[in-house]
PDB file of C-alpha atoms in Angstrom:
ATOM      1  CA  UNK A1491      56.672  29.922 -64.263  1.00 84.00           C
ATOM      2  CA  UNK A1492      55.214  33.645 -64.419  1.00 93.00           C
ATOM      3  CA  UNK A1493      56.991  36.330 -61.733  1.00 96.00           C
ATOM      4  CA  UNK A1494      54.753  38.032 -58.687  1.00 97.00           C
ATOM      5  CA  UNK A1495      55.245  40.929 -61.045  1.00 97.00           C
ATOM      6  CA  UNK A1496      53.616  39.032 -63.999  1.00 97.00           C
ATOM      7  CA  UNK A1497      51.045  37.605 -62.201  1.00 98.00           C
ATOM      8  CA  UNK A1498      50.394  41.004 -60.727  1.00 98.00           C
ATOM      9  CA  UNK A1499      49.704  42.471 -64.515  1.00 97.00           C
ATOM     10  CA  UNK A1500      47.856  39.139 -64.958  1.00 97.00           C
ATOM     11  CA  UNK A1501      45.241  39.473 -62.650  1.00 98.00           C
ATOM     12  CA  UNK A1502      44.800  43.434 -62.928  1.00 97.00           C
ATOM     13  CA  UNK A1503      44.524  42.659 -66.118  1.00 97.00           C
ATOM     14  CA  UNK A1504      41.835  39.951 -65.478  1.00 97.00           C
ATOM     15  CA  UNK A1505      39.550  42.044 -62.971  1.00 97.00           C
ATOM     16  CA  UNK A1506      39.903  45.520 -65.321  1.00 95.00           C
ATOM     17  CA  UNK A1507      38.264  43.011 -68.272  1.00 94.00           C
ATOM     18  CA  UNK A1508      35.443  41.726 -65.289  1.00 95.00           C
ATOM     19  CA  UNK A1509      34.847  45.424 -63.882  1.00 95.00           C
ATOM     20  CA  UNK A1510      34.405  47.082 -67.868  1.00 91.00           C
ATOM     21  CA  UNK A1511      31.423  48.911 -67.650  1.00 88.00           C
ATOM     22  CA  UNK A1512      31.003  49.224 -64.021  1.00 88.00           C
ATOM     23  CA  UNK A1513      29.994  52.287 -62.488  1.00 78.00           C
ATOM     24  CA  UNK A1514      33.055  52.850 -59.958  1.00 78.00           C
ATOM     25  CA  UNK A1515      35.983  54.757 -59.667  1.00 78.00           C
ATOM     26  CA  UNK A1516      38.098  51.960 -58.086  1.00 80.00           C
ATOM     27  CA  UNK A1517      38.257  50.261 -61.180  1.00 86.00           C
ATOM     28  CA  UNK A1518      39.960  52.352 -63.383  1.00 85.00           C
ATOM     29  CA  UNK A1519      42.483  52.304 -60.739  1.00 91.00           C
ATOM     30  CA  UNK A1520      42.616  48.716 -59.801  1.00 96.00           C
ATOM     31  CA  UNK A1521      46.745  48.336 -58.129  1.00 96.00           C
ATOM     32  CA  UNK A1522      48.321  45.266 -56.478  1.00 97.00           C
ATOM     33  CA  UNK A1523      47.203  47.049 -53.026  1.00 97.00           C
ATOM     34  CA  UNK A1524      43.183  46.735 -54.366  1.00 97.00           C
ATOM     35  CA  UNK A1525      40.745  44.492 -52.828  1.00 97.00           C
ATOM     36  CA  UNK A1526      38.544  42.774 -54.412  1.00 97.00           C
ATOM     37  CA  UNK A1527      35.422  42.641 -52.307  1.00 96.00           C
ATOM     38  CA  UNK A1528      35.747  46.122 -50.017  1.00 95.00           C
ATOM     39  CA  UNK A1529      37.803  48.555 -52.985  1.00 94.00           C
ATOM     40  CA  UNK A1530      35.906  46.623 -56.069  1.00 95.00           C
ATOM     41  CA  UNK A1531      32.437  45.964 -54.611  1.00 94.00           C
ATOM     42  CA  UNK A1532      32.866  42.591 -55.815  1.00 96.00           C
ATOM     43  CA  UNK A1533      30.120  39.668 -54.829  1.00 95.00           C
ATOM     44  CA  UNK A1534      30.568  36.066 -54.352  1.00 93.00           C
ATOM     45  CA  UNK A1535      29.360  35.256 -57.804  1.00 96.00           C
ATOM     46  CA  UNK A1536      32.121  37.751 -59.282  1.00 96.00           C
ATOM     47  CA  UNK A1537      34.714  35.572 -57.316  1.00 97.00           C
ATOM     48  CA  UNK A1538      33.464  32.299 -59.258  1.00 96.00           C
ATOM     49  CA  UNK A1539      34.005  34.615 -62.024  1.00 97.00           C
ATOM     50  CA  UNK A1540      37.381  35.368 -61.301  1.00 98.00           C
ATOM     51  CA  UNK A1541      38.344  32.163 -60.783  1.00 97.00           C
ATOM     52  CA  UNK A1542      36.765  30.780 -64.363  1.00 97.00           C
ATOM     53  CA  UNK A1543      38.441  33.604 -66.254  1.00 97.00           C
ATOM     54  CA  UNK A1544      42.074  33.542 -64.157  1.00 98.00           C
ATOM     55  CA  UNK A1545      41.541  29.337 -65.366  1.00 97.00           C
ATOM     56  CA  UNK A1546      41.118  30.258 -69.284  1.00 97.00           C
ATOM     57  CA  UNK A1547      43.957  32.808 -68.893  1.00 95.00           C
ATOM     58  CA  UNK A1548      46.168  30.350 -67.807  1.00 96.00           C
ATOM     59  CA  UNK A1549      44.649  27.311 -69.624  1.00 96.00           C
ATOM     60  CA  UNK A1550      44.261  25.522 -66.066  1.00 95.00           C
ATOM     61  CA  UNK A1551      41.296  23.648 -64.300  1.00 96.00           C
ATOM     62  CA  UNK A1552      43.897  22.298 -61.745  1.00 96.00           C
ATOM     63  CA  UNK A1553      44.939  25.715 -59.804  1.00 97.00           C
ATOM     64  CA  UNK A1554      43.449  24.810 -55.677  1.00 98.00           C
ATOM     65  CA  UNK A1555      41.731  27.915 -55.488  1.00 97.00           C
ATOM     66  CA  UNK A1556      40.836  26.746 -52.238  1.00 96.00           C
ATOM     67  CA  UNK A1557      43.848  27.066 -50.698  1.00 96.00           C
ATOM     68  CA  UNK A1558      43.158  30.813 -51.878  1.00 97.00           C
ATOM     69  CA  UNK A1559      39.458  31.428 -51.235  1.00 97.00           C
ATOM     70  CA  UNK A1560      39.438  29.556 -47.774  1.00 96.00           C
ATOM     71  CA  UNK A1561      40.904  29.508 -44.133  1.00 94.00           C
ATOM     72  CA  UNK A1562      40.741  27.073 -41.310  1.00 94.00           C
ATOM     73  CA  UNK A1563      37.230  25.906 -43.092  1.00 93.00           C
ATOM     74  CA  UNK A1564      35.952  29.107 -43.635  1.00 95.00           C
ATOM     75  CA  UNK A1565      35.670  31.394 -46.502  1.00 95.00           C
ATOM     76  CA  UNK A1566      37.996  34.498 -46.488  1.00 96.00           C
ATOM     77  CA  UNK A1567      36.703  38.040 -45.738  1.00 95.00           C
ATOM     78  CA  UNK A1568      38.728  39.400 -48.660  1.00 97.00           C
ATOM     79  CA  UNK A1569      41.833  39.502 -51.292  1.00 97.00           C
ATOM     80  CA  UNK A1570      43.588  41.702 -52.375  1.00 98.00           C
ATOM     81  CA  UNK A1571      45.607  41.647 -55.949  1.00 98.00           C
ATOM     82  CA  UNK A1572      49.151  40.679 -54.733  1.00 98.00           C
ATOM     83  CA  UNK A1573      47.479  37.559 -53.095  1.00 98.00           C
ATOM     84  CA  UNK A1574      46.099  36.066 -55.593  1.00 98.00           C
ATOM     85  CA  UNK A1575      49.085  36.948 -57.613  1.00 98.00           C
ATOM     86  CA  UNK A1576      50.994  35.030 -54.855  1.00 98.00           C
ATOM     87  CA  UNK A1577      48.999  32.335 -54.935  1.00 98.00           C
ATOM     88  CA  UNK A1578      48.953  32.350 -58.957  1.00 98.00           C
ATOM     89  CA  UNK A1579      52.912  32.388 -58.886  1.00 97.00           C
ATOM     90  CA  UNK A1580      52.870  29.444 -56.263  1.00 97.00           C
ATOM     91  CA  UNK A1581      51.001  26.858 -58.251  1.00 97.00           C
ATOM     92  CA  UNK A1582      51.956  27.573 -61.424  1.00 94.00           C
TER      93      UNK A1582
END
């Protein structure tokens, strides 16, 4: 099982290879503090994204992502990168 701290450089890693080419200084900069909807602009279609390429990182379909993405039946407001590191370290 990966660390926080490597599933930390994981999904930096991830969202600096989703955000290449876009026009914003937060992502040169992304740190486990970042969020991804209100520091990275992302959308809800980047999130699916996200979630596809954290899957082939990992070589996982199985990860509940909506344990991560949802709460009390609704769909969080954001995440930041230590969450879904958190999340990435719990399951697995």
């Amino acid at each position: 099982m990966p660390s926080i701290a490597e599933c930390e450089q994981d999904t930096i890693a991830t969202l600096k290879d989703l955000t290449e080419g876009w026009d914003s200084a937060a992502t040169s900069n992304i740190q486990t503090s970042t969020s991804i909807i209100n520091d990275l602009g992302f959308e809800s279609l980047d999130v699916v994204y996200l979630v596809s390429a954290i899957e082939q990182r990992y070589g996982r379909r199985d990860l509940p992502f909506e344990r991560l993405l949802m709460t009390e039946g609704r769909y969080v407001d954001d995440l930041n990168v230590h969450q879904i590191a958190q999340f990435l370290h719990q399951h697995l």
